[in-house]
C-alpha atoms as a printed R data frame, in Angstrom:
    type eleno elety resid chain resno       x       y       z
1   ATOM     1    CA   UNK     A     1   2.006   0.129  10.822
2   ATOM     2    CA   UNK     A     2   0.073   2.817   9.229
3   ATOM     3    CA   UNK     A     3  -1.231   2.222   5.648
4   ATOM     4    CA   UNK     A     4   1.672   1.839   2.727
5   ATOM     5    CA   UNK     A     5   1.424   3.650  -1.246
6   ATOM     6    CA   UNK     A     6  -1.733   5.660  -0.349
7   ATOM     7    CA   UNK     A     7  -2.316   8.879  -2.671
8   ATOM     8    CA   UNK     A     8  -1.829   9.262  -6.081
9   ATOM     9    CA   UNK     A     9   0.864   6.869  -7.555
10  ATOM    10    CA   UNK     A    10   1.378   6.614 -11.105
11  ATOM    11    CA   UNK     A    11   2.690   3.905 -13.372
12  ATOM    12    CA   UNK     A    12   5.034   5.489 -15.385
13  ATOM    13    CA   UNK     A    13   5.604   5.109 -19.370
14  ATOM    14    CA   UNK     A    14   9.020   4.270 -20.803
15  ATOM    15    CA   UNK     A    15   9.727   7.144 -23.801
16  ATOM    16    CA   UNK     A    16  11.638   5.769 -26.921
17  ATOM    17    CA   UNK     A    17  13.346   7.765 -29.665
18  ATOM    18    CA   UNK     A    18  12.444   7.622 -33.003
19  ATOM    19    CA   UNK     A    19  15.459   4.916 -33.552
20  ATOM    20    CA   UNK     A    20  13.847   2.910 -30.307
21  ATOM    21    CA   UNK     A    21  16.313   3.434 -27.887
22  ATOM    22    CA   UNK     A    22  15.048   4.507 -24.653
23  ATOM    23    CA   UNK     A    23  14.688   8.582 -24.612
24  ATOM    24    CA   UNK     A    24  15.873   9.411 -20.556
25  ATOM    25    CA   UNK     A    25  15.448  12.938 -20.943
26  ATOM    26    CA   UNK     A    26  11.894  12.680 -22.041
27  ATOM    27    CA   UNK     A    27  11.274  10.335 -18.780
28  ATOM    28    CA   UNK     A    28  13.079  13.064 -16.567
29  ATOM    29    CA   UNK     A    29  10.469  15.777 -17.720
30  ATOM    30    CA   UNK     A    30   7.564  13.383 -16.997
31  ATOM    31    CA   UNK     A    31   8.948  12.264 -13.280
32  ATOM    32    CA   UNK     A    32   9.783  16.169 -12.667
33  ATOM    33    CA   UNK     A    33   6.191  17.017 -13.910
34  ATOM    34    CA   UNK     A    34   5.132  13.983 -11.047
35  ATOM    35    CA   UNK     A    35   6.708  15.650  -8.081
36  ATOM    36    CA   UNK     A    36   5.587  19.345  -9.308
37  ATOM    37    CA   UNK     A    37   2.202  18.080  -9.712
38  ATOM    38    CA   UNK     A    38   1.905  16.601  -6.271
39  ATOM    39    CA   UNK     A    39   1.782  13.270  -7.074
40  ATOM    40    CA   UNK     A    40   2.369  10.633  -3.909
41  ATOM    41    CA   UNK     A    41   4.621   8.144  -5.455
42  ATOM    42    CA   UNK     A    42   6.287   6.595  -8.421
43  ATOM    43    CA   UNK     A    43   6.065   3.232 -10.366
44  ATOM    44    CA   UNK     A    44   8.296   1.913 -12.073
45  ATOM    45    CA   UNK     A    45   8.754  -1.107 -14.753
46  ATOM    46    CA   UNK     A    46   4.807  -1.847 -14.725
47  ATOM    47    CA   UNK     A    47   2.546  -2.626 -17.462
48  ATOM    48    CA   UNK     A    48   2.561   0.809 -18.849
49  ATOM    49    CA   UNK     A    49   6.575   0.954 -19.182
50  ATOM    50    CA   UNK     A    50   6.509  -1.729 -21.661
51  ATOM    51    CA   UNK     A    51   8.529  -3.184 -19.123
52  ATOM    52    CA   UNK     A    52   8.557  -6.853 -21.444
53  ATOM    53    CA   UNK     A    53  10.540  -4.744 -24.315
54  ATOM    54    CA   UNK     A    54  13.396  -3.487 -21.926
55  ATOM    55    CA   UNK     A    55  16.616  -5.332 -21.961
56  ATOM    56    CA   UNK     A    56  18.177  -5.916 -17.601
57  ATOM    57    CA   UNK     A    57  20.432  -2.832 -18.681
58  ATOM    58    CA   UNK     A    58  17.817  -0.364 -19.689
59  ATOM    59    CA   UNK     A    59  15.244  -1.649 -16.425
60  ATOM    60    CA   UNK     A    60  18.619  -0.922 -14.489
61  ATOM    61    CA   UNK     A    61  19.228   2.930 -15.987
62  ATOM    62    CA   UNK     A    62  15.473   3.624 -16.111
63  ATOM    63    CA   UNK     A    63  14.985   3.092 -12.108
64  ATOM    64    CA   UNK     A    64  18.335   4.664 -11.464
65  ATOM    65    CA   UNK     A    65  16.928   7.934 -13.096
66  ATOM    66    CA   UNK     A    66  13.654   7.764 -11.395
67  ATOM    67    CA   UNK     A    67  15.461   7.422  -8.180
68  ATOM    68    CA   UNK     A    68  17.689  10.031  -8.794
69  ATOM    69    CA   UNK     A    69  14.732  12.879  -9.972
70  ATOM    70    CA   UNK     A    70  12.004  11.228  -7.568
71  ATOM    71    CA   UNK     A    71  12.936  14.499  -5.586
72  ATOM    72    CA   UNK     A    72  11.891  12.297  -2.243
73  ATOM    73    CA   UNK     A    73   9.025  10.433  -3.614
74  ATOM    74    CA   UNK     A    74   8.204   6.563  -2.366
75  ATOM    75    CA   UNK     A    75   9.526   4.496  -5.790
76  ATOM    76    CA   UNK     A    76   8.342   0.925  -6.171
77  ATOM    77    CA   UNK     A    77   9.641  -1.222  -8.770
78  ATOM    78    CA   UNK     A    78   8.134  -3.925 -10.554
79  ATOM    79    CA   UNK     A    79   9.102  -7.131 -10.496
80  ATOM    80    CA   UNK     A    80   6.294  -9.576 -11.498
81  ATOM    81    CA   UNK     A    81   7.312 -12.956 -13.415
82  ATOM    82    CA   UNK     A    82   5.754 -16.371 -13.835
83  ATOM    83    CA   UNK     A    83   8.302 -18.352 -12.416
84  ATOM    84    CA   UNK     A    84   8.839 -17.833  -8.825
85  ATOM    85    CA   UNK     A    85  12.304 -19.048  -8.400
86  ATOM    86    CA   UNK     A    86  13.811 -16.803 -10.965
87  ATOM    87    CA   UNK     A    87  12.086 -13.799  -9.313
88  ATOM    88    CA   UNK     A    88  13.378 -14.540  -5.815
89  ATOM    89    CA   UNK     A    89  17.091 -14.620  -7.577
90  ATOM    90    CA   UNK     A    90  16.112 -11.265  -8.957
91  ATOM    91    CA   UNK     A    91  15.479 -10.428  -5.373
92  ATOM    92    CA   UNK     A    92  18.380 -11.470  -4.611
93  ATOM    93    CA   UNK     A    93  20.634  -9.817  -6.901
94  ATOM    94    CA   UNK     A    94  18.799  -6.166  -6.737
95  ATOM    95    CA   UNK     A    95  19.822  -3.137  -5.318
96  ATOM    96    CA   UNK     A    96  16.880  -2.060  -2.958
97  ATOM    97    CA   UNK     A    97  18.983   1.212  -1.861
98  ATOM    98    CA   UNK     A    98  16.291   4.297  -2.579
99  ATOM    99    CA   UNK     A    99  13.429   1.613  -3.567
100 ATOM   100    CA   UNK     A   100  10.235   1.645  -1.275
101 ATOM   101    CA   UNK     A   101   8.508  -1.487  -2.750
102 ATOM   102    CA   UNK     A   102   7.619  -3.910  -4.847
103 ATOM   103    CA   UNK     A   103   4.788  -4.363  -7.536
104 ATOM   104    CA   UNK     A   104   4.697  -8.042  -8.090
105 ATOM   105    CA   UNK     A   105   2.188  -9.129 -11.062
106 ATOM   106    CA   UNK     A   106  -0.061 -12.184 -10.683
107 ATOM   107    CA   UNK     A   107   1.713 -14.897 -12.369
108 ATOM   108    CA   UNK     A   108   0.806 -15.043 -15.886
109 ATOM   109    CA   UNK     A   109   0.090 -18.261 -18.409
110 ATOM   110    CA   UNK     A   110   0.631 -20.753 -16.184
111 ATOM   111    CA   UNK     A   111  -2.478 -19.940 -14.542
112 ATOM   112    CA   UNK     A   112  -1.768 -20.973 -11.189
113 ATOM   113    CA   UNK     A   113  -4.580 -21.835  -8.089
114 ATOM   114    CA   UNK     A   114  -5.940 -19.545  -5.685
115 ATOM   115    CA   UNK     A   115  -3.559 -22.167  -3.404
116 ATOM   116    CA   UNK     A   116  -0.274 -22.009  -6.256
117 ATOM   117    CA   UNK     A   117  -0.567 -17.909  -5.397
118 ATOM   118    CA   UNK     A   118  -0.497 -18.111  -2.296
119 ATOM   119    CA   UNK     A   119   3.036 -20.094  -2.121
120 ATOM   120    CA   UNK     A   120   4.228 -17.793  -4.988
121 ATOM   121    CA   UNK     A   121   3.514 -14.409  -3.044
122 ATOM   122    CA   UNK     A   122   3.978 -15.662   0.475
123 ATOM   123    CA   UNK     A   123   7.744 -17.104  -1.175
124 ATOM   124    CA   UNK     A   124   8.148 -13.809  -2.582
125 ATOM   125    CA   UNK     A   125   7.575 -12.099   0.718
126 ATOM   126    CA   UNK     A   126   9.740 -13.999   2.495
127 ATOM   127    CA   UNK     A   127  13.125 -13.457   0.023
128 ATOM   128    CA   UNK     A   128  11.945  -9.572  -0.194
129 ATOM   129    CA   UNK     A   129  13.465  -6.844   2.500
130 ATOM   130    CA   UNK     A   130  11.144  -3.962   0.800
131 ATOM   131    CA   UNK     A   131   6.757  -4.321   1.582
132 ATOM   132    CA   UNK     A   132   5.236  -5.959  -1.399
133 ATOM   133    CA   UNK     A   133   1.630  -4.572  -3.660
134 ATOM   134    CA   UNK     A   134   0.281  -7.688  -5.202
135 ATOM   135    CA   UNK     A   135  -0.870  -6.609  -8.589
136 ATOM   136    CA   UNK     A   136  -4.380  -8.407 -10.029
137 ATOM   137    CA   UNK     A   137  -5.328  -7.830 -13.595
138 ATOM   138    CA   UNK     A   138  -6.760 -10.815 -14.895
139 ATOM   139    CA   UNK     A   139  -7.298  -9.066 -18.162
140 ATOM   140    CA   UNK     A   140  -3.899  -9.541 -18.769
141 ATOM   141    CA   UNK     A   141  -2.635 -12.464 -16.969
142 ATOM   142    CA   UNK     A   142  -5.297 -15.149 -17.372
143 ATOM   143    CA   UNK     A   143  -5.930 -15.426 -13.980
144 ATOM   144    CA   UNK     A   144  -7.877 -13.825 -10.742
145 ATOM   145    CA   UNK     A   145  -6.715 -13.309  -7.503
146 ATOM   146    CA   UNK     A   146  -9.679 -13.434  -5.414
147 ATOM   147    CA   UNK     A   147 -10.526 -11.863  -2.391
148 ATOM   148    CA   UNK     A   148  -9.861 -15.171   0.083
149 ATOM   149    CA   UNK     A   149  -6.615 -15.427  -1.157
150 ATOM   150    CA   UNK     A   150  -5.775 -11.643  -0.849
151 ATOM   151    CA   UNK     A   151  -7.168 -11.583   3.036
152 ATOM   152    CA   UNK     A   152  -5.393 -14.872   3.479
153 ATOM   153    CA   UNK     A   153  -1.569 -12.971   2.254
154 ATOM   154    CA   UNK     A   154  -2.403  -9.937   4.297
155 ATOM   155    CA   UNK     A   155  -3.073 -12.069   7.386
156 ATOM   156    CA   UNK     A   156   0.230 -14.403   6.738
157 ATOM   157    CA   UNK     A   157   2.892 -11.461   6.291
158 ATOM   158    CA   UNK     A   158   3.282  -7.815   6.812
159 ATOM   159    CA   UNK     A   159   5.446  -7.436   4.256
160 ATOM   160    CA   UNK     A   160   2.625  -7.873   1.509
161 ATOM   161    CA   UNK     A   161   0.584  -4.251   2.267
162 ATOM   162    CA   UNK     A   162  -1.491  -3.007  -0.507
163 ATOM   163    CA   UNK     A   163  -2.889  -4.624  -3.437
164 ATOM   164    CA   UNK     A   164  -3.575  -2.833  -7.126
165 ATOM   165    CA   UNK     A   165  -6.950  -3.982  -8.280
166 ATOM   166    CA   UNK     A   166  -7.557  -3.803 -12.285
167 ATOM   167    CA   UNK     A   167 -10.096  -6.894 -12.531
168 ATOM   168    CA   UNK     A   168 -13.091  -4.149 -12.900
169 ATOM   169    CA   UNK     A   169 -15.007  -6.210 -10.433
170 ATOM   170    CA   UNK     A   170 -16.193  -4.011  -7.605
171 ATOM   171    CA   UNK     A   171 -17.678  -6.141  -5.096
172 ATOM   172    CA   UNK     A   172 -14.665  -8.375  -4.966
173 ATOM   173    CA   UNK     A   173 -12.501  -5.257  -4.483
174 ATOM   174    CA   UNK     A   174 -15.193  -4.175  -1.857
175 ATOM   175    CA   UNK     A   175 -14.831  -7.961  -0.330
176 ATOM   176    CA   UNK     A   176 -10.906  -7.193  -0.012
177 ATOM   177    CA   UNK     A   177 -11.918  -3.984   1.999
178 ATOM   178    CA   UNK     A   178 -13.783  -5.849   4.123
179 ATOM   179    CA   UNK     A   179 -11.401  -8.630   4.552
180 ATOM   180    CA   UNK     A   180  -8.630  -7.509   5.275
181 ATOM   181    CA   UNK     A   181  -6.546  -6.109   8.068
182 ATOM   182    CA   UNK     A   182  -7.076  -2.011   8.725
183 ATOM   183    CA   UNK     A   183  -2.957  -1.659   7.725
184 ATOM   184    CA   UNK     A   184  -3.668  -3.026   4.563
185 ATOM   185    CA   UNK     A   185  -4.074  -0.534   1.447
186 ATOM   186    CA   UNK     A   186  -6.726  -1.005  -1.366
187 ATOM   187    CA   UNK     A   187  -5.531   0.456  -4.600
188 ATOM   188    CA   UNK     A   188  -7.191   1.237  -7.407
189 ATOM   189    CA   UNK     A   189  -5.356   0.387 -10.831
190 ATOM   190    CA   UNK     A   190  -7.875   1.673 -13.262
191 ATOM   191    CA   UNK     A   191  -8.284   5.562 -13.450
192 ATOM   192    CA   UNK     A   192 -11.827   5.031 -14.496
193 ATOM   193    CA   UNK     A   193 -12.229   3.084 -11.215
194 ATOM   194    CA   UNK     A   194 -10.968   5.073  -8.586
195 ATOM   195    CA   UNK     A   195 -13.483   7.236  -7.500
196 ATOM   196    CA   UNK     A   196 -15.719   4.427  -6.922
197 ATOM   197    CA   UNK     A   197 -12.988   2.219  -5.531
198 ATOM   198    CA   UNK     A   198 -12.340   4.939  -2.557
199 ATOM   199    CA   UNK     A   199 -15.844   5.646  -2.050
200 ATOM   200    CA   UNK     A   200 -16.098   1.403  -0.859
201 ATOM   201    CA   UNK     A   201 -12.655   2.064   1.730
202 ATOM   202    CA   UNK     A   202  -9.505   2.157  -1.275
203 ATOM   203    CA   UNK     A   203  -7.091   4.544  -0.665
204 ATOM   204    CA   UNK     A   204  -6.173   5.600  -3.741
205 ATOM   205    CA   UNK     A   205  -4.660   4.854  -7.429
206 ATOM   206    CA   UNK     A   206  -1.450   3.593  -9.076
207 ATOM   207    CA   UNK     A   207  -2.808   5.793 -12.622
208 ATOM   208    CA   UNK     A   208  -2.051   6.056 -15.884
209 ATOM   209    CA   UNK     A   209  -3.237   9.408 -17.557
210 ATOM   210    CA   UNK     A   210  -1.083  10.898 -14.162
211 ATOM   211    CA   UNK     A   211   2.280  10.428 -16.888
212 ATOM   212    CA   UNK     A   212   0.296  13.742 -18.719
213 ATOM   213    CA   UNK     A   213  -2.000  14.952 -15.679
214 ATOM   214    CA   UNK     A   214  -0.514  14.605 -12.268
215 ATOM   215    CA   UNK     A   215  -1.655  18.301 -10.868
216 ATOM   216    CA   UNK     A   216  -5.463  16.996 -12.121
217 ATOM   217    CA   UNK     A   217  -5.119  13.856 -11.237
218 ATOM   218    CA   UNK     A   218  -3.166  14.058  -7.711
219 ATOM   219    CA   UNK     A   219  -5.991  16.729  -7.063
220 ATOM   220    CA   UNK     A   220  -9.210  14.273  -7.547
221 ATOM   221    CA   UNK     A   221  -7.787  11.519  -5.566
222 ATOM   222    CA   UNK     A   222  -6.603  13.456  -2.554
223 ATOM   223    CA   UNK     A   223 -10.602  15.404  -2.500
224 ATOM   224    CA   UNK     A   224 -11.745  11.657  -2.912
225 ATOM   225    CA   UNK     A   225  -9.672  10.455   0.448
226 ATOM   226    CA   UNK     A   226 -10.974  14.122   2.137
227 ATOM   227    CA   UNK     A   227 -14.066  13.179   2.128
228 ATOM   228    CA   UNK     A   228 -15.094  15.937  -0.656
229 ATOM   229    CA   UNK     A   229 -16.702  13.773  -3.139
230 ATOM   230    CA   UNK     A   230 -18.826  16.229  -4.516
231 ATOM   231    CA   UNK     A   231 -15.555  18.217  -6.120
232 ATOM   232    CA   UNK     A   232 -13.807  14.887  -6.891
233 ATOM   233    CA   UNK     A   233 -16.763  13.710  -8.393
234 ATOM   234    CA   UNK     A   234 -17.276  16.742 -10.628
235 ATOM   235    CA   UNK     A   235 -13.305  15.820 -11.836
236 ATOM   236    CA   UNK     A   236 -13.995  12.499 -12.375
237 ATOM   237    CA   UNK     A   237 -17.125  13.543 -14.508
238 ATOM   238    CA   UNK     A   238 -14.796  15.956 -16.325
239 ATOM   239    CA   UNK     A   239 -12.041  13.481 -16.888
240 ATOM   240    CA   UNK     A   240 -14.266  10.525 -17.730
241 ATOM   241    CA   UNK     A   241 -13.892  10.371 -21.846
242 ATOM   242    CA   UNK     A   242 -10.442  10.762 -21.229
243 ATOM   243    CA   UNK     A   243  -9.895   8.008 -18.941
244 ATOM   244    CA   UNK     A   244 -11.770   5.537 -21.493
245 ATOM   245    CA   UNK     A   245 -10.333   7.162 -24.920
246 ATOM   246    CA   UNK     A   246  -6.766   6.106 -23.070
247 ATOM   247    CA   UNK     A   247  -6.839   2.832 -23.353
248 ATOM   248    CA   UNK     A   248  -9.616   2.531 -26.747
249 ATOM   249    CA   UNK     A   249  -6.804   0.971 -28.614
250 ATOM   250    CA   UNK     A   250  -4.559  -0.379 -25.507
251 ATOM   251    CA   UNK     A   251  -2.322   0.780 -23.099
252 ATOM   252    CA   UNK     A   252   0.304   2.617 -23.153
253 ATOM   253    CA   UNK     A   253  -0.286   3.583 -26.983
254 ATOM   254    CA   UNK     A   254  -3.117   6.182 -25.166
255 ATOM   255    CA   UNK     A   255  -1.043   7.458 -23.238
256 ATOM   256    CA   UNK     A   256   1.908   7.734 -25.176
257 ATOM   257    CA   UNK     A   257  -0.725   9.782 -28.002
258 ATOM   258    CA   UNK     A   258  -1.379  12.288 -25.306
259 ATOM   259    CA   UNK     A   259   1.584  12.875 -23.981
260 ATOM   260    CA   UNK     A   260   2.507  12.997 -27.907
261 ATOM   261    CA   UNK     A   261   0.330  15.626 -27.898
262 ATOM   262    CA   UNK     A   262   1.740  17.452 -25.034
263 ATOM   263    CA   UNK     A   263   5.411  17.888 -26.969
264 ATOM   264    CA   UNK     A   264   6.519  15.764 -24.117
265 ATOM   265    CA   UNK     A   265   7.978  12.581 -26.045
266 ATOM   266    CA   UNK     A   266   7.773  10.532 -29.594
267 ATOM   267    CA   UNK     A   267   4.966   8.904 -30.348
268 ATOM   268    CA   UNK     A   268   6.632   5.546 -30.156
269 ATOM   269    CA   UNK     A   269   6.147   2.107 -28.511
270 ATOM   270    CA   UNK     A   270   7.898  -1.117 -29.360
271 ATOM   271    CA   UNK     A   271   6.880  -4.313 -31.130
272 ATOM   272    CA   UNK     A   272   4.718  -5.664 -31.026
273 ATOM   273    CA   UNK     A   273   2.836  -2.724 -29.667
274 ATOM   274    CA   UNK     A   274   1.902   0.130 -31.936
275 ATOM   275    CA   UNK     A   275   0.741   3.718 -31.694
276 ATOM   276    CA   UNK     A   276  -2.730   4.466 -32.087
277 ATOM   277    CA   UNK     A   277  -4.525   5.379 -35.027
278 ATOM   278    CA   UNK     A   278  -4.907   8.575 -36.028
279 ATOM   279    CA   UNK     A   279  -8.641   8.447 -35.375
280 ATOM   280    CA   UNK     A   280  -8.071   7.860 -31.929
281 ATOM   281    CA   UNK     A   281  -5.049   9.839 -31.635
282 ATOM   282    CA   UNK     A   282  -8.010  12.757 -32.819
283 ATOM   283    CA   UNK     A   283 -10.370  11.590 -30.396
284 ATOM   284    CA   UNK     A   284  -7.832  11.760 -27.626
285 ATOM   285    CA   UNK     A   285  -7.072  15.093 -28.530
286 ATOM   286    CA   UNK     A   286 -10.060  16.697 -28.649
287 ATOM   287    CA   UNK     A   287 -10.901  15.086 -24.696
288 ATOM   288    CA   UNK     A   288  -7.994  16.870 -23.599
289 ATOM   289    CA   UNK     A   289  -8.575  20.078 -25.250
290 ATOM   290    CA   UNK     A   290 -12.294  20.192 -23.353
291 ATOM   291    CA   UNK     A   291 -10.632  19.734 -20.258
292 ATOM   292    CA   UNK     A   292 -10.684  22.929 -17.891
């Protein structure tokens, strides 16, 4: 089996109207900008779609619409939790038809053992009929998936094929490299991170500043995975304020400014997020305005 969700992914945002209902036709223009800009697959319902805000109905219509515009493009679908049970009914219950995987979260709160993951993935694995990407970001979820435990799922079950790495900690992502089988697929889920991420064997990024930049974005990763990381580099360089000013005041309110910005969608996130503050929103302007 050759490597799964290599490329450019990106974790799509979830537009709202100014009465905070969900605004589709704003998300169709940002998955049509995806496919024009070359992008290698979408994400949906992940950290940057809000995805805790959404109501089952609106997580229903949302990946019905990606589906439908993806224009051919792998979708995966996230479906993390913190109680294993409930998210094998999920499983259960959802219709895969048009969905190429799964983004499944580290559980979060409970803070489970290196051991307690391993049941809750390999579990997971089992009930699922789509490949899984385990998702670590310890930032958010209390706890860290280490490498042992990642090498230790790839080696149990072929259904769990790529893991997004957002812990910031490069030798443990460079330990997964190592670790784990050559089918396997190291992703990057910082922006910031990527470059250096692919340069130790990752094969790409599930990104967030994609939602306003695919062409630029799709462009550095796949000169990254040529081997030309003298151009990528030179991108990254050029892209670098941008990828921190993004998430100065949390993600997706950086985001969500720029593509503000763009005349793409309202400036609008729900409780108890908020929008950035105009200082930032400022800052995050001018970084995109200085881009070539």
């Amino acid at each position: 089996m050759s490597q799964l969700f290599t490329g450019a992914g990106v974790a799509l945002v979830t537009p709202f109207k100014k009465d905070n209902s969900v605004d589709f036709k704003s998300l169709e223009v940002i998955v049509n900008n995806q496919v024009q800009g070359e992008m290698d697959y979408l994400v949906a319902l992940g950290t940057t779609a809000e995805t805790p805000t959404l109501s089952a109905g609106e997580k229903q219509d949302i990946v019905k619409l990606i589906k439908e515009k993806s224009d051919g493009l792998p979708v995966v679908v996230g479906m993390g939790g913190n109680d294993t049970r409930k998210i094998i009914k999920q499983i259960d219950k959802f219709d895969f038809n048009g969905v190429s995987g799964l983004l499944i979260v580290t559980p979060y709160y409970n803070k489970p053992s290196q051991d307690g993951m391993f049941v809750h993935y390999s579990e997971i694995a089992k009930a699922s009929p789509v490949p899984i990407i385990l998702y670590n970001v310890p930032s958010r979820t209390g706890v860290n998936l280490e490498a042992e435990t990642v090498a230790r799922l790839a080696e149990t079950s072929e259904k769990i094929a790529a893991v997004k790495e957002a812990s910031g900690i490069l030798s443990q992502i460079t330990k997964i490299g190592k670790y784990t089988p050559d089918n396997f697929t190291v992703i990057s889920g910082d922006d910031v991170l990527a470059l250096p991420i692919i340069s130790v064997g990752g094969k790409g990024v599930i990104s967030v500043i994609a939602n306003a930049l695919p062409g630029k974005l799709s462009k550095l990763i796949h000169l990254a995975l040529e081997g030309k990381f003298s151009e990528s580099l030179e991108m990254h360089f050029e892209m670098i304020d941008l990828f921190k000013l993004l998430f100065k005041e949390g993600n997706p309110g950086g985001i969500k400014a720029l593509l503000h910005y763009q005349g793409i969608i309202e400036n609008m996130l729900r409780s108890p997020l908020y929008k950035n503050s105009e200082e930032t929103y400022n800052e995050i302007k001018e970084a995109y305005l200085k881009l070539k």
